[in-house]
mmCIF file of C-alpha atoms and ligand atoms in Angstrom:
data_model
loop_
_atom_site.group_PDB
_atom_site.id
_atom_site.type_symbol
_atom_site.label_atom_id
_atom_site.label_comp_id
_atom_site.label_asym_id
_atom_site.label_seq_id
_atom_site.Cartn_x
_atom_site.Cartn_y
_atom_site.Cartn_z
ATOM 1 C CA UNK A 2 62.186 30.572 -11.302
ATOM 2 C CA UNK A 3 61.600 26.732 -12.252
ATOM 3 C CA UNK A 4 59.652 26.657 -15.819
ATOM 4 C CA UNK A 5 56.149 25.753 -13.872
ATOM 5 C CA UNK A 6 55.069 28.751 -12.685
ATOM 6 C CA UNK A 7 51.629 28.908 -9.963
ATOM 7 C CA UNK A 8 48.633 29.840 -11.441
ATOM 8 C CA UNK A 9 48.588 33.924 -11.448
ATOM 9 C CA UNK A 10 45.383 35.291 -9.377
ATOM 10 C CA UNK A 11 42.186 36.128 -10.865
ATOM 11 C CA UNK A 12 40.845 39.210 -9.348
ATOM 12 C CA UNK A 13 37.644 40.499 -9.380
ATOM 13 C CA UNK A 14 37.347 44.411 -9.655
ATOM 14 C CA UNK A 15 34.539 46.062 -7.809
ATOM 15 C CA UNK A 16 33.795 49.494 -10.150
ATOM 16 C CA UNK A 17 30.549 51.579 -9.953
ATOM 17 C CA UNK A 18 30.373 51.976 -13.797
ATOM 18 C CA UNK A 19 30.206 47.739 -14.429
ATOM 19 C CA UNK A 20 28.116 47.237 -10.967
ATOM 20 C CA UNK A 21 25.773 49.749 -12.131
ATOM 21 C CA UNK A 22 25.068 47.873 -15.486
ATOM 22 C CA UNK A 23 25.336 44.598 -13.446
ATOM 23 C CA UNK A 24 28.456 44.144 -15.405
ATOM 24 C CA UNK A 25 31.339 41.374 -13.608
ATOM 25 C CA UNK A 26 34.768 42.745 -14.454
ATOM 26 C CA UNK A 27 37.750 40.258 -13.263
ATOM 27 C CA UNK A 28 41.340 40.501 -13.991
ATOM 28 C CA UNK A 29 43.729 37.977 -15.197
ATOM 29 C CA UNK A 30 46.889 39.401 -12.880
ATOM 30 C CA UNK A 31 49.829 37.976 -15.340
ATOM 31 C CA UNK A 32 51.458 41.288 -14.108
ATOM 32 C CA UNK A 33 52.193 39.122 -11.330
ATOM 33 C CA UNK A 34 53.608 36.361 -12.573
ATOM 34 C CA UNK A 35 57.202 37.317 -12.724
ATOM 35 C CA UNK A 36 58.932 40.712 -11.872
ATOM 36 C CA UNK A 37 60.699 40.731 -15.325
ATOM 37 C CA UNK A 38 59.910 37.959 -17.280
ATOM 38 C CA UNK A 39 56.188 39.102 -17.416
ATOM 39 C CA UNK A 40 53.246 38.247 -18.465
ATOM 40 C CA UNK A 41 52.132 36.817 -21.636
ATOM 41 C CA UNK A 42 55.661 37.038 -22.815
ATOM 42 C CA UNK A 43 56.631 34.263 -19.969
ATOM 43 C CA UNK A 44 53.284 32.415 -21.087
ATOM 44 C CA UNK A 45 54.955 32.707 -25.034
ATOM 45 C CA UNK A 46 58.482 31.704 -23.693
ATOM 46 C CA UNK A 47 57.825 28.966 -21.283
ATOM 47 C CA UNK A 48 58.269 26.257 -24.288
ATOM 48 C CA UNK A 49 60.452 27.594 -26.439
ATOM 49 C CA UNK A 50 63.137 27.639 -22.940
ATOM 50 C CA UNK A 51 62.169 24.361 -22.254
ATOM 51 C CA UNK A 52 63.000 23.482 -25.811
ATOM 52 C CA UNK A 53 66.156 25.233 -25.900
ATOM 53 C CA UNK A 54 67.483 23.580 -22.809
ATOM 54 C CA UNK A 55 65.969 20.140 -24.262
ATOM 55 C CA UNK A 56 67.813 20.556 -27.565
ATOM 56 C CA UNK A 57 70.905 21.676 -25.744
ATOM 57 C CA UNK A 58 71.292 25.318 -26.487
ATOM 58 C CA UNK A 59 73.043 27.916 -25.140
ATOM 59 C CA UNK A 60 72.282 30.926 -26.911
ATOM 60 C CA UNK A 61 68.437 32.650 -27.220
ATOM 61 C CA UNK A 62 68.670 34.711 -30.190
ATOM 62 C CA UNK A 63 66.009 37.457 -31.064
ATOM 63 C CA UNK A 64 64.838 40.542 -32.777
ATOM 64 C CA UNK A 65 62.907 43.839 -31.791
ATOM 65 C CA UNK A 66 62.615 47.651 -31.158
ATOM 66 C CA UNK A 67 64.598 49.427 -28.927
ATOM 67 C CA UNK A 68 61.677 49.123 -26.076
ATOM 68 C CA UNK A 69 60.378 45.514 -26.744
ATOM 69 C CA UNK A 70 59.255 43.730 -24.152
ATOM 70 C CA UNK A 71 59.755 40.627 -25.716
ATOM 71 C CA UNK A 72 64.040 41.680 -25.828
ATOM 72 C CA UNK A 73 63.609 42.276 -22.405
ATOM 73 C CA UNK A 74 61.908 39.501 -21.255
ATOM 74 C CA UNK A 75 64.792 36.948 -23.387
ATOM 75 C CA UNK A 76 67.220 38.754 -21.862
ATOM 76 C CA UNK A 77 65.500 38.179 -18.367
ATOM 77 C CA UNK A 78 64.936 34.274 -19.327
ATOM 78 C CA UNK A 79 68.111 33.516 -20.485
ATOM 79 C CA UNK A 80 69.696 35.414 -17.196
ATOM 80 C CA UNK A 81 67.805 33.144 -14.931
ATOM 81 C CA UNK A 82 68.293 29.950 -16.718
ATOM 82 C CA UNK A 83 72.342 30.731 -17.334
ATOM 83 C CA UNK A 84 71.572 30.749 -21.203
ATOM 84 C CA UNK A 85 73.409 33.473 -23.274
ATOM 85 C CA UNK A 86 71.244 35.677 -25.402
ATOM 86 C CA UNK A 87 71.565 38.152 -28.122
ATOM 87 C CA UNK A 88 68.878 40.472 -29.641
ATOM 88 C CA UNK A 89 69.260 42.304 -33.222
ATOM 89 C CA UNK A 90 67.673 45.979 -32.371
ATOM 90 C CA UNK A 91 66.179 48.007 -34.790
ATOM 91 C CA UNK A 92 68.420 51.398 -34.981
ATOM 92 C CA UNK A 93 71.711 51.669 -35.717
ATOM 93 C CA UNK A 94 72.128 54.838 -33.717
ATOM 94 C CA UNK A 95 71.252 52.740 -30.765
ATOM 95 C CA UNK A 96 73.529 51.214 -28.052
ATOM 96 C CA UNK A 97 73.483 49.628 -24.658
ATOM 97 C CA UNK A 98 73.161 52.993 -22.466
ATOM 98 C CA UNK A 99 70.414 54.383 -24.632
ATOM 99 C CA UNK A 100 67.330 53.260 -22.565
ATOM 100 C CA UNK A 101 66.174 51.804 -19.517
ATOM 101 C CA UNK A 102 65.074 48.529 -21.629
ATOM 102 C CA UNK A 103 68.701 48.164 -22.980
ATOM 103 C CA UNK A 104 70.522 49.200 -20.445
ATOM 104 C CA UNK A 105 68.473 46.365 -18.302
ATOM 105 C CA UNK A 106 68.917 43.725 -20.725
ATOM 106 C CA UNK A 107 72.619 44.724 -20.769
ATOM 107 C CA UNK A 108 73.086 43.976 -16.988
ATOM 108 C CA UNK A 109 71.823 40.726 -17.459
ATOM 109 C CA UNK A 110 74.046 39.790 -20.159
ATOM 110 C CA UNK A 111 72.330 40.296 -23.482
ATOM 111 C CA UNK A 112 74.520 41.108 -26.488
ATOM 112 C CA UNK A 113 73.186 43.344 -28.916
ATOM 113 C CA UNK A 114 73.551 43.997 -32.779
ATOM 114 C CA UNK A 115 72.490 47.416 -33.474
ATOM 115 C CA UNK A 116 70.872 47.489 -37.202
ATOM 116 C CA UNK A 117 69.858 49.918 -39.752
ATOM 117 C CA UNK A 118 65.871 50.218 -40.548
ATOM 118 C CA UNK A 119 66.423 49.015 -43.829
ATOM 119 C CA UNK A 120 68.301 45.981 -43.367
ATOM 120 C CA UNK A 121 66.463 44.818 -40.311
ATOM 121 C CA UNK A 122 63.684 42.852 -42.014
ATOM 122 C CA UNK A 123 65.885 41.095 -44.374
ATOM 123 C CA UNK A 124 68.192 40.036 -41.030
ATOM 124 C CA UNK A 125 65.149 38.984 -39.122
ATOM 125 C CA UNK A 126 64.629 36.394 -41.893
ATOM 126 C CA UNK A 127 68.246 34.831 -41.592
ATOM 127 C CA UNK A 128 70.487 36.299 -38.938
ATOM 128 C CA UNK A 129 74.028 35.230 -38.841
ATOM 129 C CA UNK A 130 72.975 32.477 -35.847
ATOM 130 C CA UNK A 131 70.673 30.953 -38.419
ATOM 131 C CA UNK A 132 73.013 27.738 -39.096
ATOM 132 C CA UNK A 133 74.798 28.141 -35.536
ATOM 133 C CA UNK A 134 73.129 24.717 -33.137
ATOM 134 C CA UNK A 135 73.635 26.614 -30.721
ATOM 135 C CA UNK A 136 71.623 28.846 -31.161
ATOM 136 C CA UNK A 137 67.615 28.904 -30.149
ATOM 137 C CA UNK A 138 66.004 31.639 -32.872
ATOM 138 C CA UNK A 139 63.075 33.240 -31.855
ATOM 139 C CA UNK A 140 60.928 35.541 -34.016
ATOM 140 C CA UNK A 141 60.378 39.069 -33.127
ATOM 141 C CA UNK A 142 57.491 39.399 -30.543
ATOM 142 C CA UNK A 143 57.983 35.940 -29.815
ATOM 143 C CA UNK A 144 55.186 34.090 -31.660
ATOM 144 C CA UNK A 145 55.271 30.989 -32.696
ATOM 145 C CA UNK A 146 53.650 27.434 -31.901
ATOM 146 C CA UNK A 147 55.112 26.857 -28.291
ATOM 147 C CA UNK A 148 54.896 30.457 -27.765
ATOM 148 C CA UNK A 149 50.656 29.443 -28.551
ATOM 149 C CA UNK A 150 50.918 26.619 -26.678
ATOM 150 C CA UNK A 151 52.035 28.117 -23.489
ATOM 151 C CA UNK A 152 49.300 31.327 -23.644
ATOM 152 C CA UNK A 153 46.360 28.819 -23.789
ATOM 153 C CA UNK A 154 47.497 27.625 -20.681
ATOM 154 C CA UNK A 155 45.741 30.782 -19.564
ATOM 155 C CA UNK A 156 42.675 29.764 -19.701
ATOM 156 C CA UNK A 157 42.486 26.298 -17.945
ATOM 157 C CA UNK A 158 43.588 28.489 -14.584
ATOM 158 C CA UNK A 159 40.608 30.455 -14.772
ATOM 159 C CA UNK A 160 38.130 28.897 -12.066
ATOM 160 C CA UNK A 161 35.668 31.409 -12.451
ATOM 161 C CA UNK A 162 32.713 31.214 -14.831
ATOM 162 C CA UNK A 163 33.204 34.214 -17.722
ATOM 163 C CA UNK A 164 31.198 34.842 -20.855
ATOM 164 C CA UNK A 165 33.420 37.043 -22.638
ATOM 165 C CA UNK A 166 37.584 37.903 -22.754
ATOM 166 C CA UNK A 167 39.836 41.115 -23.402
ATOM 167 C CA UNK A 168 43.541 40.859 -24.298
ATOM 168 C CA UNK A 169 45.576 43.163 -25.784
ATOM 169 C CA UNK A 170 47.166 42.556 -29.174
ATOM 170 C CA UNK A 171 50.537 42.948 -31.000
ATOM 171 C CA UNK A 172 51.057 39.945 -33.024
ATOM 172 C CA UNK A 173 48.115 38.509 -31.842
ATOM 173 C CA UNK A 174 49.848 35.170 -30.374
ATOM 174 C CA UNK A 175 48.351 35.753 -26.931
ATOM 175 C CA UNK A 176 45.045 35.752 -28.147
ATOM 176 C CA UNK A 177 45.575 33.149 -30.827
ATOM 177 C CA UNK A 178 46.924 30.863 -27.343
ATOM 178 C CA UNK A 179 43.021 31.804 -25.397
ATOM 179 C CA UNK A 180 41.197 31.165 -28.261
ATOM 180 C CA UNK A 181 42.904 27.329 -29.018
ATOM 181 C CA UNK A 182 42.784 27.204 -25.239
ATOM 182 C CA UNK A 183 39.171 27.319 -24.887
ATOM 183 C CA UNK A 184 38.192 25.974 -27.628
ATOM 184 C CA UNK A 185 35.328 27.504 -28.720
ATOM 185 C CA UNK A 186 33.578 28.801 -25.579
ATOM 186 C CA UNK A 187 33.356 32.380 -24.889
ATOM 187 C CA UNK A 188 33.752 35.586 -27.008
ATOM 188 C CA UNK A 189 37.320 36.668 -27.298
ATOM 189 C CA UNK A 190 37.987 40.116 -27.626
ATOM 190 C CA UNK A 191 41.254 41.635 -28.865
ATOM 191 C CA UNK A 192 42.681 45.314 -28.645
ATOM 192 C CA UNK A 193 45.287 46.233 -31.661
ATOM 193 C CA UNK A 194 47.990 48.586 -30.083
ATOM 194 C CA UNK A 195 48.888 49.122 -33.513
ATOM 195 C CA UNK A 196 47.258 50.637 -36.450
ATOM 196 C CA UNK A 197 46.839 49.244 -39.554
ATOM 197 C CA UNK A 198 45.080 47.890 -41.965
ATOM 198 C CA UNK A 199 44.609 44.314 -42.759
ATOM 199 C CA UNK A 200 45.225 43.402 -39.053
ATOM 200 C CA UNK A 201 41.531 40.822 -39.198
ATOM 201 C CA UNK A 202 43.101 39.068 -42.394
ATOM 202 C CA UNK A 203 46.809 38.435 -40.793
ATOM 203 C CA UNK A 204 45.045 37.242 -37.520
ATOM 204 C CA UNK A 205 42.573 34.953 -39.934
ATOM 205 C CA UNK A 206 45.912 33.759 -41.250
ATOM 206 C CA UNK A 207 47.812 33.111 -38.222
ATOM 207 C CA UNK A 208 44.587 30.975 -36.775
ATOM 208 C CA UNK A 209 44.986 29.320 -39.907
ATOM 209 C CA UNK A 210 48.771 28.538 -39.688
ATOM 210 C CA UNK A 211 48.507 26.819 -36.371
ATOM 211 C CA UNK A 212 44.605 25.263 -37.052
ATOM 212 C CA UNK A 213 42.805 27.223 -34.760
ATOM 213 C CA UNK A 214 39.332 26.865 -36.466
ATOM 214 C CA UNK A 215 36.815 29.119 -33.778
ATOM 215 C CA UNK A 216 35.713 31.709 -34.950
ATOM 216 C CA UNK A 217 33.933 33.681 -32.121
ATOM 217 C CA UNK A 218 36.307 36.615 -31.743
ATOM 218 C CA UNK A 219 36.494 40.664 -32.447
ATOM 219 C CA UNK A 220 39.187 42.580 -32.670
ATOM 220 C CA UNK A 221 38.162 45.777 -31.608
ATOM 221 C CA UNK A 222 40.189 48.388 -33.869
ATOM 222 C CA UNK A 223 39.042 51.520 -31.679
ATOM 223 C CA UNK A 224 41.984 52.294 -28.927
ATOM 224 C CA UNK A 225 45.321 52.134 -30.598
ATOM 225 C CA UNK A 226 45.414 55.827 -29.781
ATOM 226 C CA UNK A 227 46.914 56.385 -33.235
ATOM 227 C CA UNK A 228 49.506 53.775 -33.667
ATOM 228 C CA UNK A 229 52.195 51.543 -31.707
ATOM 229 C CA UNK A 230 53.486 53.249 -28.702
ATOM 230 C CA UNK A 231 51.302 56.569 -29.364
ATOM 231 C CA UNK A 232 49.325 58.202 -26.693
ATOM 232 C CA UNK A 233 47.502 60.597 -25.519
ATOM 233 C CA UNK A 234 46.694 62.680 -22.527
ATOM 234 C CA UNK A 235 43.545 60.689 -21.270
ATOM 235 C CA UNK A 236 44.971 57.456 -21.495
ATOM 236 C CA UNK A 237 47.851 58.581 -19.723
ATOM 237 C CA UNK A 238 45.171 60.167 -17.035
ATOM 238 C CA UNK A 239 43.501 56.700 -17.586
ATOM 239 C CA UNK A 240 46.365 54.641 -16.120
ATOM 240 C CA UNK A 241 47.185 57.164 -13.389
ATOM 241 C CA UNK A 242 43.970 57.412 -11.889
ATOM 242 C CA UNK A 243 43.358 52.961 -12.451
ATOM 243 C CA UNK A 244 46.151 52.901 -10.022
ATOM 244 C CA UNK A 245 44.858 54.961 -7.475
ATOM 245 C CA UNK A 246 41.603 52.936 -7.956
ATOM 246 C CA UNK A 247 42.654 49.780 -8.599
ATOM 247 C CA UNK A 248 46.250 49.698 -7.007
ATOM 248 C CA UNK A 249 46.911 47.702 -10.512
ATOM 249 C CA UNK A 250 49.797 49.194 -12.838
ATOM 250 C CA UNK A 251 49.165 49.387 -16.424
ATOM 251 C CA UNK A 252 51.708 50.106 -19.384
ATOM 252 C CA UNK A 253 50.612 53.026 -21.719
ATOM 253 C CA UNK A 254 51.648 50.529 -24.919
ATOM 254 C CA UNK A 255 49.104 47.499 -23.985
ATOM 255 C CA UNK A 256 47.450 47.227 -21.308
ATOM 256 C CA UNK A 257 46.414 50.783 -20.623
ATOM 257 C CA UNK A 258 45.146 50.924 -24.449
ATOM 258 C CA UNK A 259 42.668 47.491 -23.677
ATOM 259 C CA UNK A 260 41.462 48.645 -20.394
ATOM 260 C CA UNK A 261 40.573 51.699 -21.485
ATOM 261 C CA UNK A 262 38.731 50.564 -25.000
ATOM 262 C CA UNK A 263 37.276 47.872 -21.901
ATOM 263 C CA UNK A 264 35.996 50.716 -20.234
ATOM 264 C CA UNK A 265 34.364 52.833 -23.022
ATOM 265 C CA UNK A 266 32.715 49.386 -24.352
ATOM 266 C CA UNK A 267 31.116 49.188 -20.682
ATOM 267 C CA UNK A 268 30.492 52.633 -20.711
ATOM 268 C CA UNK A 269 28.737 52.624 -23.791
ATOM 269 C CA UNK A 270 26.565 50.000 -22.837
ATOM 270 C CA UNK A 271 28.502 47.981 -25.424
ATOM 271 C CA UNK A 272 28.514 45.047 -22.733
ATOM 272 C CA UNK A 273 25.523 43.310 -22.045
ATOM 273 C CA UNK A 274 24.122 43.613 -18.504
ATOM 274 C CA UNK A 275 24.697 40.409 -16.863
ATOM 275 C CA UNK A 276 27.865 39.731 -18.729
ATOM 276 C CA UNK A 277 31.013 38.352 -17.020
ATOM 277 C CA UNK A 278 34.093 39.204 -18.118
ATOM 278 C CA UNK A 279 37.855 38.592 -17.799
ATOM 279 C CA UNK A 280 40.436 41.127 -19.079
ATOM 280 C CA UNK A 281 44.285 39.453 -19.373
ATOM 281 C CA UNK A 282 46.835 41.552 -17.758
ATOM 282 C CA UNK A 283 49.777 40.998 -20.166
ATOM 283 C CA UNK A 284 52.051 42.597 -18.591
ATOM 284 C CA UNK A 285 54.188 45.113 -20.193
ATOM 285 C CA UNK A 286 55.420 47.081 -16.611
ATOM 286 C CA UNK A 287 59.108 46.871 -17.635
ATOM 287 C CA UNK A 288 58.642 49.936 -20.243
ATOM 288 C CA UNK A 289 57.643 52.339 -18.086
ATOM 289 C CA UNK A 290 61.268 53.499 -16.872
ATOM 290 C CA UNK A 291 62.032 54.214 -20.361
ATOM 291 C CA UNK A 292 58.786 55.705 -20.989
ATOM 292 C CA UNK A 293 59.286 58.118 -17.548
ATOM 293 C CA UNK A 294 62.492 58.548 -18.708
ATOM 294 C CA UNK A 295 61.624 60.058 -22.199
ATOM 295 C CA UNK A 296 57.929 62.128 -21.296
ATOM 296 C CA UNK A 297 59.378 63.748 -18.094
ATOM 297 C CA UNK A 298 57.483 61.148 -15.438
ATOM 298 C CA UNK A 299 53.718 61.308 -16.789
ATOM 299 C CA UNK A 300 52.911 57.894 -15.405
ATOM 300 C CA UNK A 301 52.969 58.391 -11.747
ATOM 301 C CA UNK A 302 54.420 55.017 -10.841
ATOM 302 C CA UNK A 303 57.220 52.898 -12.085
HETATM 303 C C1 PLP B 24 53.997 41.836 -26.337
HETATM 304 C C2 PLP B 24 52.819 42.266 -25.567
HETATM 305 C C3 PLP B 24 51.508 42.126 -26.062
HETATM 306 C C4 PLP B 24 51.227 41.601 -27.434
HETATM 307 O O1 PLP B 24 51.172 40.221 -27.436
HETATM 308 P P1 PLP B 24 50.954 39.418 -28.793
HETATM 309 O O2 PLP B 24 51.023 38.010 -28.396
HETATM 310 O O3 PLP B 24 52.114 39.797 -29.687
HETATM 311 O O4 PLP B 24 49.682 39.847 -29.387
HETATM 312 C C5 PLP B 24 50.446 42.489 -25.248
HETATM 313 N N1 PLP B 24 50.650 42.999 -24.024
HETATM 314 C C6 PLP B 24 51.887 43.187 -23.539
HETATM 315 C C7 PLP B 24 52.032 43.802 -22.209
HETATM 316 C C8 PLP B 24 53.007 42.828 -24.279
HETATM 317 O O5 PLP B 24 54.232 43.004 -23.768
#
């Protein structure tokens, strides 16, 4: 895949529940974008490779859990671009056969370094690579200022007029990238996947970090269905029965949690009538072998 991707579609979604309200729902297919390296984790490593290959690396060198998508989407990257790459996993107990996402990532030449819990924050802060040239280091979930730079590009491939958009959010460097990107037009809306608390004052802080001064954004604190990777039977009903509709995957982590907070909000009457809006797919499909894998096949589709 050269490191200029095409635009990924916009498509518009035709749903009784938003026509009724005279609601526009459109889709942002990032999904599409890449079979593996997906979504907004392409958009967040589109610089940072072209850096790395620029600065004459030959190693990408990351962090994560044992189901990341961002692991999985280096390990993609550095396949395609005949990089090396290692990731530091969180779980000693782990190793290379014990899920779909490692096991992947292990056909395509990742190394990994298995870690305990305890030590894995203090290694994130100075692996061994740290000092090695080279090496590329990228943070865990793959944020940083190139990874911001590359998710605005989002926005100036959207051709259609929108008053409000919806993105899921982990560390929040997606939606930090659409709100730099368009630069103070339109309501952004974000959907934790996590729980927590102090998630507005780290986003605050990470707008601040890379001087992204708007400040017409929610994060909607709702649909994190108790915590990171927790669900529950209607969201996993949720993104069986959006496929059938919709013929549009969705992974029970992200996207399914955003669509579905989307879908109460219109629901709700949350969303004003005449309201146009654009909901990013991020991506996210590669975890649902592993999740099959573990919960016996609930998700209908892989
Ligand atoms: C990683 C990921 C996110 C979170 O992105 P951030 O930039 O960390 O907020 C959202 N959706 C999907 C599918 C992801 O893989």
């Amino acid at each position: 895949m050269p490191l200029e991707s095409e635009p990924s579609p916009v498509q518009e979604l035709h749903l009784d529940l938003a026509t009724e309200r005279d609601i526009r729902v459109y889709v942002k297919r990032d999904d599409l974008i890449h079979p593996t390296i997906m979504g907004n984790k392409w958009r967040k490593l589109k610089y940072n490779l072209k850096q790395a290959i620029d600065d004459g690396k030959d190693t990408l060198v990351t962090f994560g859990g044992a189901y990341s998508n961002h692991v999985a989407a280096v390990a993609a990257a550095a396949q395609e671009y005949g990089l090396k790459s290692v990731a530091y996993i969180r779980g000693e107990e782990l190793n290379e056969h014990s899920n779909a996402t490692l096991r992947e990532a292990s056909n395509q030449g990742m190394e990994f370094r298995f870690v305990e819990r305890s030590r894995y924050n203090e290694i994130k802060l100075s692996p061994a690579e740290v000092d090695d040239p080279a090496c590329y280091i990228l943070p865990e979930g793959g944020t940083n200022a190139l990874a911001i730079k590359g998710a605005a590009e989002i926005i100036g491939e959207i051709n259609t007029e929108i008053d409000q958009i919806m993105v899921p959010y982990g560390t929040g460097g997606t939606m930090a990238g659409l709100i730099a990107g368009l630069g103070g037009q339109c309501h952004v809306y974000g959907f934790p996947a996590i729980k927590g608390s102090g998630i507005e004052e780290s986003f605050a802080q990470l707008l601040h970090h890379y001087h992204i001064d708007y400040v017409n954004y929610s994060l909607i604190n709702q649909w994190h269905f108790g915590g990171y990777a927790k669900f529950n039977h209607d969201l996993i009903h949720f993104i069986n029965i959006f496929y059938d509709e919709n013929n549009i995957r969705l992974d029970p982590i992200y996207t399914g949690k955003m669509f579905f907070g989307v879908w109460e909000m219109i629901k709700n009457d949350q969303i004003a009538s005449g309201t146009k809006i654009l909901c990013v797919h991020t991506g996210g499909l590669q975890g649902i072998t592993g999740f099959n894998e573990r919960f016996h096949d609930l998700i209908r589709f892989t």
